[in-house]
Amino acid sequence: MKLPVDDDTLAQWSTLLGLTETQQASTLQEIEKTLRLGHAHRPDRLRDHSFEDLLAAMSVDELALMFLSTGLRQTGHPDAARAVEMRALAAQLKARHTTD
C-alpha cells in the first residue's frame, strides 16, 4: 500500500502517539482494511478507479486523521479516538455548510 507520506513521517506520528512497532503495524493494517472496505463499497462514479488510484488521491490530512484515531485506539484510548472523529466530522459538515 503506497501512502501519501514517507516512512519517517509515519515513524514520527508513531512516536508522538507512543506506539510500539507492533502497534504501528496494527494501525497501518487497520487503515488498509478500512480503505479496502471503503473501496469495495465506493459510489458508482468511482467504479472505474482502482484501489491504488483512490489511494494516490488521498490527502496527507486524511491519512493523518485515520492514523491518529486508529493509533489512539491501539494505545487504549477509544474515547479520545471517537472525540477526534466527531470533531473531524463536525468540521467537514461545517465546511460543506459554508460552501453551499
C-alpha positions as a Markdown table, in Angstrom:
| # | Residue | x | y | z |
|---|---|---|---|---|
| 1 | Met | 0.0 | 0.0 | 0.0 |
| 2 | Lys | 1.6 | 3.3 | -1.1 |
| 3 | Leu | 0.7 | 6.0 | 1.4 |
| 4 | Pro | 0.9 | 9.8 | 0.8 |
| 5 | Val | 3.6 | 10.1 | 3.4 |
| 6 | Asp | 7.1 | 8.6 | 3.8 |
| 7 | Asp | 8.3 | 6.1 | 6.5 |
| 8 | Asp | 10.0 | 8.9 | 8.5 |
| 9 | Thr | 6.6 | 10.7 | 8.9 |
| 10 | Leu | 4.9 | 7.5 | 9.9 |
| 11 | Ala | 7.7 | 6.9 | 12.5 |
| 12 | Gln | 7.3 | 10.5 | 13.8 |
| 13 | Trp | 3.5 | 10.1 | 14.1 |
| 14 | Ser | 4.0 | 6.8 | 15.9 |
| 15 | Thr | 6.5 | 8.4 | 18.3 |
| 16 | Leu | 4.0 | 11.2 | 19.1 |
| 17 | Leu | 1.3 | 8.6 | 19.9 |
| 18 | Gly | 3.7 | 6.3 | 21.8 |
| 19 | Leu | 3.1 | 3.4 | 19.5 |
| 20 | Thr | 5.3 | 0.3 | 19.6 |
| 21 | Glu | 6.4 | -1.2 | 16.4 |
| 22 | Thr | 3.7 | -3.8 | 16.7 |
| 23 | Gln | 1.1 | -1.1 | 17.3 |
| 24 | Gln | 2.3 | 0.9 | 14.3 |
| 25 | Ala | 2.0 | -2.2 | 12.1 |
| 26 | Ser | -1.5 | -2.9 | 13.5 |
| 27 | Thr | -2.5 | 0.7 | 12.9 |
| 28 | Leu | -1.4 | 0.5 | 9.3 |
| 29 | Gln | -3.1 | -2.8 | 8.8 |
| 30 | Glu | -6.4 | -1.4 | 10.2 |
| 31 | Ile | -6.1 | 1.6 | 8.0 |
| 32 | Glu | -5.6 | -0.6 | 4.9 |
| 33 | Lys | -8.5 | -2.8 | 5.9 |
| 34 | Thr | -10.8 | 0.3 | 6.3 |
| 35 | Leu | -9.7 | 1.8 | 3.0 |
| 36 | Arg | -10.2 | -1.5 | 1.2 |
| 37 | Leu | -13.7 | -1.9 | 2.7 |
| 38 | Gly | -14.5 | 1.7 | 1.5 |
| 39 | His | -13.1 | 0.9 | -1.9 |
| 40 | Ala | -15.3 | -2.2 | -2.2 |
| 41 | His | -18.4 | -0.1 | -1.4 |
| 42 | Arg | -17.4 | 3.0 | -3.4 |
| 43 | Pro | -20.0 | 5.0 | -5.3 |
| 44 | Asp | -20.8 | 4.2 | -8.9 |
| 45 | Arg | -19.0 | 7.3 | -10.1 |
| 46 | Leu | -15.7 | 5.9 | -8.7 |
| 47 | Arg | -16.2 | 2.3 | -10.1 |
| 48 | Asp | -13.6 | 2.8 | -12.8 |
| 49 | His | -10.9 | 3.7 | -10.3 |
| 50 | Ser | -8.6 | 1.1 | -8.8 |
| 51 | Phe | -7.7 | 0.9 | -5.1 |
| 52 | Glu | -4.3 | 2.3 | -6.0 |
| 53 | Asp | -5.9 | 5.2 | -7.9 |
| 54 | Leu | -8.0 | 6.2 | -5.0 |
| 55 | Leu | -5.2 | 5.8 | -2.5 |
| 56 | Ala | -3.0 | 8.1 | -4.7 |
| 57 | Ala | -5.7 | 10.7 | -4.4 |
| 58 | Met | -5.8 | 10.5 | -0.6 |
| 59 | Ser | -4.5 | 13.6 | 1.1 |
| 60 | Val | -1.9 | 13.7 | 3.9 |
| 61 | Asp | -4.6 | 15.2 | 6.2 |
| 62 | Glu | -7.0 | 12.3 | 5.6 |
| 63 | Leu | -4.2 | 9.8 | 6.4 |
| 64 | Ala | -3.1 | 11.8 | 9.5 |
| 65 | Leu | -6.7 | 11.7 | 10.8 |
| 66 | Met | -7.0 | 8.0 | 10.2 |
| 67 | Phe | -3.6 | 7.3 | 11.8 |
| 68 | Leu | -4.4 | 9.5 | 14.8 |
| 69 | Ser | -7.8 | 7.9 | 15.5 |
| 70 | Thr | -6.6 | 4.3 | 14.8 |
| 71 | Gly | -3.4 | 4.9 | 16.8 |
| 72 | Leu | -5.3 | 6.2 | 19.8 |
| 73 | Arg | -7.4 | 3.0 | 19.8 |
| 74 | Gln | -4.2 | 0.9 | 19.6 |
| 75 | Thr | -2.9 | 2.7 | 22.7 |
| 76 | Gly | -6.1 | 2.1 | 24.6 |
| 77 | His | -7.8 | 5.5 | 24.2 |
| 78 | Pro | -11.0 | 4.8 | 22.3 |
| 79 | Asp | -12.9 | 7.8 | 23.8 |
| 80 | Ala | -10.1 | 10.1 | 22.5 |
| 81 | Ala | -10.3 | 8.4 | 19.1 |
| 82 | Arg | -14.1 | 9.0 | 19.0 |
| 83 | Ala | -13.7 | 12.6 | 20.0 |
| 84 | Val | -11.2 | 13.2 | 17.2 |
| 85 | Glu | -13.5 | 11.6 | 14.7 |
| 86 | Met | -16.5 | 13.6 | 15.9 |
| 87 | Arg | -14.6 | 16.8 | 15.6 |
| 88 | Ala | -13.4 | 15.9 | 12.1 |
| 89 | Leu | -17.0 | 15.1 | 11.1 |
| 90 | Ala | -18.3 | 18.4 | 12.6 |
| 91 | Ala | -15.6 | 20.3 | 10.8 |
| 92 | Gln | -16.4 | 18.6 | 7.5 |
| 93 | Leu | -20.1 | 19.3 | 7.9 |
| 94 | Lys | -19.4 | 22.9 | 8.8 |
| 95 | Ala | -17.1 | 23.3 | 5.7 |
| 96 | Arg | -19.9 | 21.9 | 3.5 |
| 97 | His | -22.5 | 24.1 | 5.0 |
| 98 | Thr | -20.4 | 27.3 | 4.5 |
| 99 | Thr | -19.7 | 26.4 | 0.8 |
| 100 | Asp | -23.3 | 25.5 | -0.1 |
